[in-house]
Short mmCIF file of C-alpha atoms in Angstrom, two decimals:
data_model
loop_
_atom_site.label_atom_id
_atom_site.label_comp_id
_atom_site.label_asym_id
_atom_site.label_seq_id
_atom_site.Cartn_x
_atom_site.Cartn_y
_atom_site.Cartn_z
CA MET B 1340 -9.82 -23.80 -9.18
CA ALA B 1341 -12.44 -22.47 -6.79
CA ASP B 1342 -12.47 -18.82 -5.77
CA ASP B 1343 -10.74 -18.73 -2.38
CA SER B 1344 -11.27 -14.98 -1.90
CA GLU B 1345 -13.34 -15.41 1.26
CA ASN B 1346 -10.71 -17.70 2.80
CA PHE B 1347 -7.93 -15.21 2.02
CA LEU B 1348 -10.01 -12.40 3.51
CA ARG B 1349 -10.64 -14.50 6.62
CA GLU B 1350 -6.85 -14.92 6.95
CA ALA B 1351 -6.35 -11.15 6.67
CA ILE B 1352 -9.09 -10.50 9.22
CA ALA B 1353 -7.61 -13.07 11.62
CA LEU B 1354 -4.25 -11.28 11.34
CA ALA B 1355 -6.03 -7.99 12.13
CA TYR B 1356 -7.73 -9.47 15.21
CA THR B 1357 -4.44 -10.91 16.48
CA ASN B 1358 -2.70 -7.58 15.92
CA ALA B 1359 -5.46 -5.71 17.79
CA GLU B 1360 -5.31 -8.22 20.65
CA LYS B 1361 -1.58 -7.40 20.95
CA GLY B 1362 -2.34 -3.67 21.14
CA GLY B 1363 -1.87 -2.87 17.45
CA ARG B 1364 -4.24 -1.41 14.93
CA PRO B 1365 -6.88 -3.76 13.44
CA PHE B 1366 -5.44 -4.29 9.97
CA GLY B 1367 -4.05 -7.37 8.27
CA ALA B 1368 -3.21 -8.29 4.69
CA VAL B 1369 -2.09 -11.29 2.69
CA ILE B 1370 -0.55 -11.42 -0.76
CA VAL B 1371 -1.50 -14.34 -2.97
CA ARG B 1372 0.06 -15.67 -6.15
CA ASP B 1373 -1.16 -18.76 -7.98
CA GLY B 1374 -3.57 -19.56 -5.17
CA ASN B 1375 -0.90 -19.54 -2.46
CA ILE B 1376 -0.23 -16.99 0.26
CA VAL B 1377 3.27 -15.62 -0.34
CA ALA B 1378 3.29 -12.93 2.37
CA ARG B 1379 1.36 -11.71 5.38
CA GLY B 1380 1.46 -8.32 7.04
CA VAL B 1381 -0.12 -6.42 9.89
CA ASN B 1382 -0.25 -2.75 10.74
CA ALA B 1383 2.85 -2.02 12.85
CA ILE B 1384 2.59 1.77 13.22
CA LEU B 1385 2.36 1.59 17.01
CA ASP B 1386 5.27 -0.87 17.30
CA THR B 1387 7.60 0.93 14.92
CA GLY B 1388 6.56 4.58 15.13
CA ASP B 1389 6.57 4.48 11.32
CA PRO B 1390 3.35 5.94 9.88
CA THR B 1391 3.92 3.96 6.65
CA SER B 1392 3.99 0.60 8.42
CA HIS B 1393 0.59 -0.48 7.11
CA ALA B 1394 -0.40 -4.13 6.73
CA GLU B 1395 -0.41 -3.97 2.93
CA LEU B 1396 3.01 -2.30 2.73
CA ASN B 1397 4.51 -4.74 5.20
CA ALA B 1398 3.14 -7.65 3.15
CA ILE B 1399 4.53 -6.09 -0.05
CA ARG B 1400 7.96 -5.74 1.55
CA LEU B 1401 7.93 -9.40 2.60
CA ALA B 1402 6.67 -10.62 -0.78
CA SER B 1403 9.36 -8.58 -2.53
CA GLU B 1404 12.08 -10.25 -0.46
CA THR B 1405 11.26 -13.57 -2.11
CA LEU B 1406 9.60 -12.60 -5.39
CA GLY B 1407 11.46 -9.41 -6.25
CA ALA B 1408 10.09 -5.93 -6.88
CA ASP B 1409 7.73 -7.01 -9.66
CA LEU B 1410 4.62 -8.50 -8.05
CA ARG B 1411 2.61 -8.98 -11.23
CA GLY B 1412 0.36 -11.99 -10.88
CA CYS B 1413 -0.23 -11.22 -7.20
CA ALA B 1414 -3.40 -10.17 -5.43
CA VAL B 1415 -3.82 -8.45 -2.07
CA PHE B 1416 -6.53 -9.43 0.38
CA ALA B 1417 -6.89 -6.83 3.13
CA SER B 1418 -9.03 -6.66 6.22
CA GLY B 1419 -9.83 -2.99 5.59
CA HIS B 1420 -10.12 -0.60 2.67
CA PRO B 1421 -6.51 0.15 1.66
CA CYS B 1422 -5.48 3.77 2.03
CA PRO B 1423 -4.24 5.83 -0.94
CA MET B 1424 -0.59 5.22 0.01
CA CYS B 1425 -1.09 1.45 -0.01
CA MET B 1426 -3.08 1.57 -3.25
CA ALA B 1427 -0.29 3.56 -4.91
CA ALA B 1428 2.33 1.10 -3.64
CA MET B 1429 0.30 -1.82 -4.97
CA HIS B 1430 0.11 -0.13 -8.38
CA LEU B 1431 3.87 0.50 -8.37
CA ALA B 1432 4.57 -3.11 -7.36
CA GLY B 1433 2.39 -4.50 -10.15
CA ILE B 1434 -0.29 -5.99 -7.90
CA GLU B 1435 -3.15 -6.93 -10.20
CA ALA B 1436 -6.11 -7.21 -7.81
CA VAL B 1437 -7.20 -5.98 -4.40
CA THR B 1438 -10.05 -7.32 -2.30
CA TYR B 1439 -10.98 -5.94 1.12
CA ALA B 1440 -13.53 -6.90 3.77
CA TYR B 1441 -14.24 -3.72 5.76
CA SER B 1442 -15.10 -0.51 3.90
CA ASN B 1443 -14.25 3.08 4.76
CA GLU B 1444 -17.90 3.42 5.77
CA ASP B 1445 -17.43 0.54 8.23
CA GLY B 1446 -14.36 2.23 9.68
CA GLU B 1447 -15.67 5.80 9.86
CA PRO B 1448 -17.42 5.54 13.28
CA HIS B 1449 -14.18 4.17 14.74
CA GLY B 1450 -11.76 6.70 13.25
CA LEU B 1451 -10.47 4.11 10.75
CA SER B 1452 -11.59 5.62 7.44
CA THR B 1453 -9.28 7.13 4.84
CA ALA B 1454 -12.14 8.53 2.74
CA ALA B 1455 -11.16 12.12 3.58
CA ILE B 1456 -7.63 11.52 2.30
CA TYR B 1457 -8.99 10.06 -0.94
CA ALA B 1458 -11.22 13.13 -1.33
CA ASP B 1459 -8.36 15.55 -0.68
CA LEU B 1460 -6.04 13.78 -3.14
CA ALA B 1461 -8.72 14.01 -5.85
CA LYS B 1462 -8.48 17.82 -5.76
CA PRO B 1463 -6.01 19.83 -7.87
CA PHE B 1464 -2.70 20.38 -6.04
CA ALA B 1465 -3.53 24.03 -5.29
CA GLU B 1466 -6.70 22.99 -3.44
CA GLN B 1467 -5.26 20.16 -1.33
CA ALA B 1468 -4.65 20.48 2.40
CA MET B 1469 -0.90 19.89 1.97
CA ASN B 1470 1.20 22.60 0.32
CA ILE B 1471 2.49 21.05 -2.91
CA ARG B 1472 4.77 22.96 -5.26
CA HIS B 1473 7.12 22.31 -8.16
CA LEU B 1474 10.49 24.08 -7.92
CA PRO B 1475 12.73 22.91 -10.82
CA VAL B 1476 16.17 23.14 -9.14
CA ARG B 1477 19.14 21.58 -10.95
CA LEU B 1478 22.78 21.05 -9.90
CA ASP B 1479 25.38 23.14 -11.70
CA GLY B 1480 27.84 21.08 -13.68
CA LYS B 1481 25.68 17.96 -13.59
CA PRO B 1482 23.72 16.46 -16.49
CA ASP B 1483 19.97 16.19 -16.26
CA LEU B 1484 19.26 13.69 -13.45
CA TYR B 1485 16.72 11.62 -15.33
CA ALA B 1486 18.62 11.59 -18.63
CA ASP B 1487 21.78 10.60 -16.74
CA TRP B 1488 19.94 7.75 -15.02
CA ARG B 1489 18.45 6.53 -18.31
CA GLN B 1490 21.89 6.54 -19.94
CA ARG B 1491 23.31 4.45 -17.09
CA GLN B 1492 20.59 1.87 -17.67
CA GLY B 1493 22.11 1.06 -21.06
#
C-alpha cells in the first residue's frame, strides 16, 4: 500500500482552513487506522469555551466512540505541531504515530506555537511556571485508593 501521509495531512489542513473560515482556530486532525480515516476533529476552543477542545483531542474522542479507548494501530495526522496535552493524550490512547504539517516555528510569528510550554514542562517541577506540589492526603477509614481500585479489578 502506498504511503498516503500527504493525503491525510491535506485532509487535516483542509479541516483547519474550514474551521478558520468559520471563525475558529486553524487546526484540524484526522485519525487513521488501516489506511482509513476513522475520525476527524477541529479546534473548537472558541465555540465551546473549553481550552482542551483541540483538534487532536476532539478526533480522539470521536475515534474512541467507535473504536473504544484503546487506539493502538491508529495514527494522527495534524495540521499543526500537537501541543504537550495532545501528545500526552495520544500516548495514553495508544496512538502509534503522529505526523504534522506546520511546525512550532511556522506558528511562532502568529502566536500559534507551543514550544514555550514544551520547554517549561521539560524543567523539574520546582522550576516550572505552574506551582506543582505533592501533598499525600488520605481519607480516614478508607483503604488505599489505588490498592482498593486494583482489588476491584479482579
